[in-house]
Tab-separated table of C-alpha atoms in Angstrom:
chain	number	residue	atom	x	y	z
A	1	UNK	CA	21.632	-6.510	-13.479
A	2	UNK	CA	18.262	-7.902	-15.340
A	3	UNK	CA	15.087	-6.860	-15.062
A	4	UNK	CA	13.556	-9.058	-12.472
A	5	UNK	CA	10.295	-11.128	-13.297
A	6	UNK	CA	6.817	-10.213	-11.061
A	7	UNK	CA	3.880	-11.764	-11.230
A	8	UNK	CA	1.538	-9.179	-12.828
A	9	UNK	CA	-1.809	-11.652	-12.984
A	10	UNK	CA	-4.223	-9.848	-10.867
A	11	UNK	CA	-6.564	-11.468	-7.979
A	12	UNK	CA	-10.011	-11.359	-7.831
A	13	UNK	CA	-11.928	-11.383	-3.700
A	14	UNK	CA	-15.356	-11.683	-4.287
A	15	UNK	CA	-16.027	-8.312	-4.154
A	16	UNK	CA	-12.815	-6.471	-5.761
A	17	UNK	CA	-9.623	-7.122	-7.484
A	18	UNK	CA	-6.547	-6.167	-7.061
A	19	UNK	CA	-3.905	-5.701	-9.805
A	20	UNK	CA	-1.286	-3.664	-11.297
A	21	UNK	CA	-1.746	-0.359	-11.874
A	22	UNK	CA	-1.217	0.516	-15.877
A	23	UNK	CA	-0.764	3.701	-17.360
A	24	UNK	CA	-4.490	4.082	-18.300
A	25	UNK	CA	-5.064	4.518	-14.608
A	26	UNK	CA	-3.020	7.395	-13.837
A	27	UNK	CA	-6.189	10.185	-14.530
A	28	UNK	CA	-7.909	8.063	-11.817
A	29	UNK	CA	-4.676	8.365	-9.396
A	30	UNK	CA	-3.826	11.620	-10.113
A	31	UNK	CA	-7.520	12.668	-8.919
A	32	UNK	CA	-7.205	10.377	-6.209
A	33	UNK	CA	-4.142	11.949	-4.874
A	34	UNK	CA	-4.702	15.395	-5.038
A	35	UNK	CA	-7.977	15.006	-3.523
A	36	UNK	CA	-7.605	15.826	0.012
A	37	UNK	CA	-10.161	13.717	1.601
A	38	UNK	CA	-8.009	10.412	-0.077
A	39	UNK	CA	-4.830	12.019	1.025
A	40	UNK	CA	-5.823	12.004	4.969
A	41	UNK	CA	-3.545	11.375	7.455
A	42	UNK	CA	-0.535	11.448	4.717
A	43	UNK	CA	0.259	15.322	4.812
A	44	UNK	CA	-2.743	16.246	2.523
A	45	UNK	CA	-3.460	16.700	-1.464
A	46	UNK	CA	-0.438	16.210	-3.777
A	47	UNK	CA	0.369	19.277	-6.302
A	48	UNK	CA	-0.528	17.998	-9.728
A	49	UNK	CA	3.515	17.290	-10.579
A	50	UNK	CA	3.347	14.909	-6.938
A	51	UNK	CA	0.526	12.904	-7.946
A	52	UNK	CA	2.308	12.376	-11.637
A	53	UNK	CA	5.464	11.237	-9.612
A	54	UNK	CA	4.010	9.116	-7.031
A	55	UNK	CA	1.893	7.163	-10.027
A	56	UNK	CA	4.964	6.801	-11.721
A	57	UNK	CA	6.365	5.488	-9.167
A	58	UNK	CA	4.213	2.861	-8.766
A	59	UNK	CA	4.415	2.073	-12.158
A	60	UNK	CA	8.308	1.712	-11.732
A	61	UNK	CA	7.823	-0.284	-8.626
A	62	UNK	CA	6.139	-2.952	-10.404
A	63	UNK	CA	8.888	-4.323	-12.232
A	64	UNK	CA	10.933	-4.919	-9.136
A	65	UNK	CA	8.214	-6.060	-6.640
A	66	UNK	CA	5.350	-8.504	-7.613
A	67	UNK	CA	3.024	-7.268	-4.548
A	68	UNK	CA	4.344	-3.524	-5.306
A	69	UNK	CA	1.792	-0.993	-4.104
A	70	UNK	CA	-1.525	-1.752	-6.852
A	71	UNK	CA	-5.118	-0.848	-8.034
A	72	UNK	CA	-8.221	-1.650	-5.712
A	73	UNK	CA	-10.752	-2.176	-8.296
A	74	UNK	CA	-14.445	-2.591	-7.094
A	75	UNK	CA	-16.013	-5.362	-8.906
A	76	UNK	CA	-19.617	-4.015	-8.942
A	77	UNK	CA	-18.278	-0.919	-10.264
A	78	UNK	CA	-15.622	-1.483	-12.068
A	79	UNK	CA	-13.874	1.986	-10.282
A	80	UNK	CA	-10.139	1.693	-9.079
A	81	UNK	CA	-11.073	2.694	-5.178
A	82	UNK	CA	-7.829	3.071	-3.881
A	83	UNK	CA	-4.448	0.869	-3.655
A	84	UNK	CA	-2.773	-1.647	-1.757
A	85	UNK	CA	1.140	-2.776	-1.650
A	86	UNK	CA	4.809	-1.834	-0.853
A	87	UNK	CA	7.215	0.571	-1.524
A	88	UNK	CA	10.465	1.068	-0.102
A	89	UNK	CA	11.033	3.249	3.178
A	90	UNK	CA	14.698	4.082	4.549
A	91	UNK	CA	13.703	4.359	8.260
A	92	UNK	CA	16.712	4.384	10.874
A	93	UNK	CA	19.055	3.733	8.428
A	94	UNK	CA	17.583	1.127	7.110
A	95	UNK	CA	15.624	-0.283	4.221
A	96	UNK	CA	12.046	-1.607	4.763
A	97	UNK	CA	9.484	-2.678	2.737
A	98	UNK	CA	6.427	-0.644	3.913
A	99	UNK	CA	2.861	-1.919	3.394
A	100	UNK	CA	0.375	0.949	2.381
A	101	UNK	CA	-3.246	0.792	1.477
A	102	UNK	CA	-6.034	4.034	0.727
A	103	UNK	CA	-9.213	4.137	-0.197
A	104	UNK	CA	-11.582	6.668	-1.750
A	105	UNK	CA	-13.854	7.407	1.158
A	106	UNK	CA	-16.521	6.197	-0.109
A	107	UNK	CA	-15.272	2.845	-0.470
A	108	UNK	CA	-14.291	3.133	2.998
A	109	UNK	CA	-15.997	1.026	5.800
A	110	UNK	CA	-16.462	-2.145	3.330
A	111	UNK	CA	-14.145	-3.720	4.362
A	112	UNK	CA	-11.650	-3.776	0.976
A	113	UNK	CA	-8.980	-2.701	2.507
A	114	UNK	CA	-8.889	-6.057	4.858
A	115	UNK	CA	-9.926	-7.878	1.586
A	116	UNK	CA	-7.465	-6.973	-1.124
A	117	UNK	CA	-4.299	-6.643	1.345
A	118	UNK	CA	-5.494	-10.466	2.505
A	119	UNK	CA	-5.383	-11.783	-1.542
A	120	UNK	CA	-1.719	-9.676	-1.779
A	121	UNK	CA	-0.575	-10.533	0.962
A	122	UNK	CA	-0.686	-14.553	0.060
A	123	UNK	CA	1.853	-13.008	-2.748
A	124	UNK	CA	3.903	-11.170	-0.918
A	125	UNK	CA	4.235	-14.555	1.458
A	126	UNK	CA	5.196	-16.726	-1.256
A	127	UNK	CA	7.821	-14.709	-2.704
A	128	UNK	CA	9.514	-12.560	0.356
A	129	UNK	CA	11.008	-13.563	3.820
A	130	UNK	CA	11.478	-10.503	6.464
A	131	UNK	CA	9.676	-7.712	7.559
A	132	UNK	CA	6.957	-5.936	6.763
A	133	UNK	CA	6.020	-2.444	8.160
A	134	UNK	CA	2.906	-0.739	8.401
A	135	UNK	CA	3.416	3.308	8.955
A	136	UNK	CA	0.585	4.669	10.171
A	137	UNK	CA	-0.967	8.019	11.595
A	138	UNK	CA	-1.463	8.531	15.517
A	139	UNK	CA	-5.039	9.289	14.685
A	140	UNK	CA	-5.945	6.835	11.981
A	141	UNK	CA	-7.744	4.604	14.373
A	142	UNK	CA	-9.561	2.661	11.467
A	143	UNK	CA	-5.962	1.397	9.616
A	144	UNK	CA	-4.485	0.934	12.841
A	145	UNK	CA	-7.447	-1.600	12.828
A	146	UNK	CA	-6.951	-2.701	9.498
A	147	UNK	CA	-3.480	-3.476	10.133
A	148	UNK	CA	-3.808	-6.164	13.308
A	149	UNK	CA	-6.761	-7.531	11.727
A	150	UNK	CA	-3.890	-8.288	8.864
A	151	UNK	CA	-1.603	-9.483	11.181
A	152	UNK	CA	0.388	-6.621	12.045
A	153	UNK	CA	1.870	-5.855	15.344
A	154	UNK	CA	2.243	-2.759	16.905
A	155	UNK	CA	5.806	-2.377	17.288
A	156	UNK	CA	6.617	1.288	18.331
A	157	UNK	CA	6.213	4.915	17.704
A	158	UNK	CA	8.831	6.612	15.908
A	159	UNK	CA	9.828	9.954	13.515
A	160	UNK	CA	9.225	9.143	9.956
A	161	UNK	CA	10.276	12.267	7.696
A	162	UNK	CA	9.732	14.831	10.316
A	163	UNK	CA	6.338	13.620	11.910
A	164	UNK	CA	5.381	10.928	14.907
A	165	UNK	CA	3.913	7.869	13.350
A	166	UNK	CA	2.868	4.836	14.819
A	167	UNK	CA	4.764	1.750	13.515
A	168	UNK	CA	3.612	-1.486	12.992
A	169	UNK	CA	5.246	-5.186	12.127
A	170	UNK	CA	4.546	-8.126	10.505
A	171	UNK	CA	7.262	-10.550	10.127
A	172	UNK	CA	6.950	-13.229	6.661
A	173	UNK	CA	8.559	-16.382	7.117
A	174	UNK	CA	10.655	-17.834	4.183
A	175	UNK	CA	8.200	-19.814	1.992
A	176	UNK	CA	7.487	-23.070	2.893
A	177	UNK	CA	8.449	-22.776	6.769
């Protein structure tokens, strides 16, 4: 089967940018996830081997989905804060498309999170029909927040790999409905 073709241009909010993650940024994500305070709510700090994996993995992911899980870059900085995007989940024997987004705490509270899932989100809506899920922690009130303000609904609470998470849903309609 060919590679498919994504969209790699990156989109610029007015205060950050969001774009694919390249492999000069995996020293930056490899801090980022084995620092525990990034790593909340998601089972804690990866071992250095993880953190290699996972940013491979979103390298991988890129070729296959155009609003794949991507850098948060902070335009007054210039410092990847975090990420925003899909991956695949197999939930109830399914396959989903799970929206995810972190951010270095200190980029936290901005509002970036809102902002750069917005700009990918108009991507994600243009290319993909179906839904969207949002996994997220019992106790992470402030992405639970993030996530209706996005237009996610709270759809139910469920086991995801062995722990209680709250599950929400955000259906895209097929481009140009």
């Amino acid at each position: 089967m060919p590679e498919q073709q994504t969209d790699l241009r990156p989109v610029t909010m007015p205060r950050v940018k969001v774009r694919h993650v390249v492999e000069a940024d995996r020293p930056r994500f490899v801090e980022l996830f084995c620092d525990e305070c990034f790593m909340t709510f998601s089972g804690g700090a990866l071992t250095l081997r993880e953190a290699h994996e996972r940013f491979g993995r979103m390298i991988a992911l890129r070729a296959e989905v155009s609003f794949a899980k991507q850098a948060i870059v902070e335009l007054s900085s210039g410092v990847v804060v975090g990420y925003t995007g899909v991956d695949w989940i197999d939930l109830e024997g399914r396959r989903w498309l799970e929206w995810g987004y972190r951010l270095d705490p200190a980029a936290r509270g901005k509002g970036y999170a809102t902002e750069a899932t917005e700009a990918l989100l108009v991507r994600a809506a243009g290319e993909y029909s179906g839904d969207l899920l949002a996994i997220i922690h019992p106790d992470n009130h402030p992405s639970q927040n993030v996530s209706r303000k996005l237009g996610f609904r709270w759809w139910k609470t469920a086991d995801v790999n062995g722990a209680l998470r709250n599950i929400y849903r955000m259906q895209l309609p097929a481009a140009g409905s």
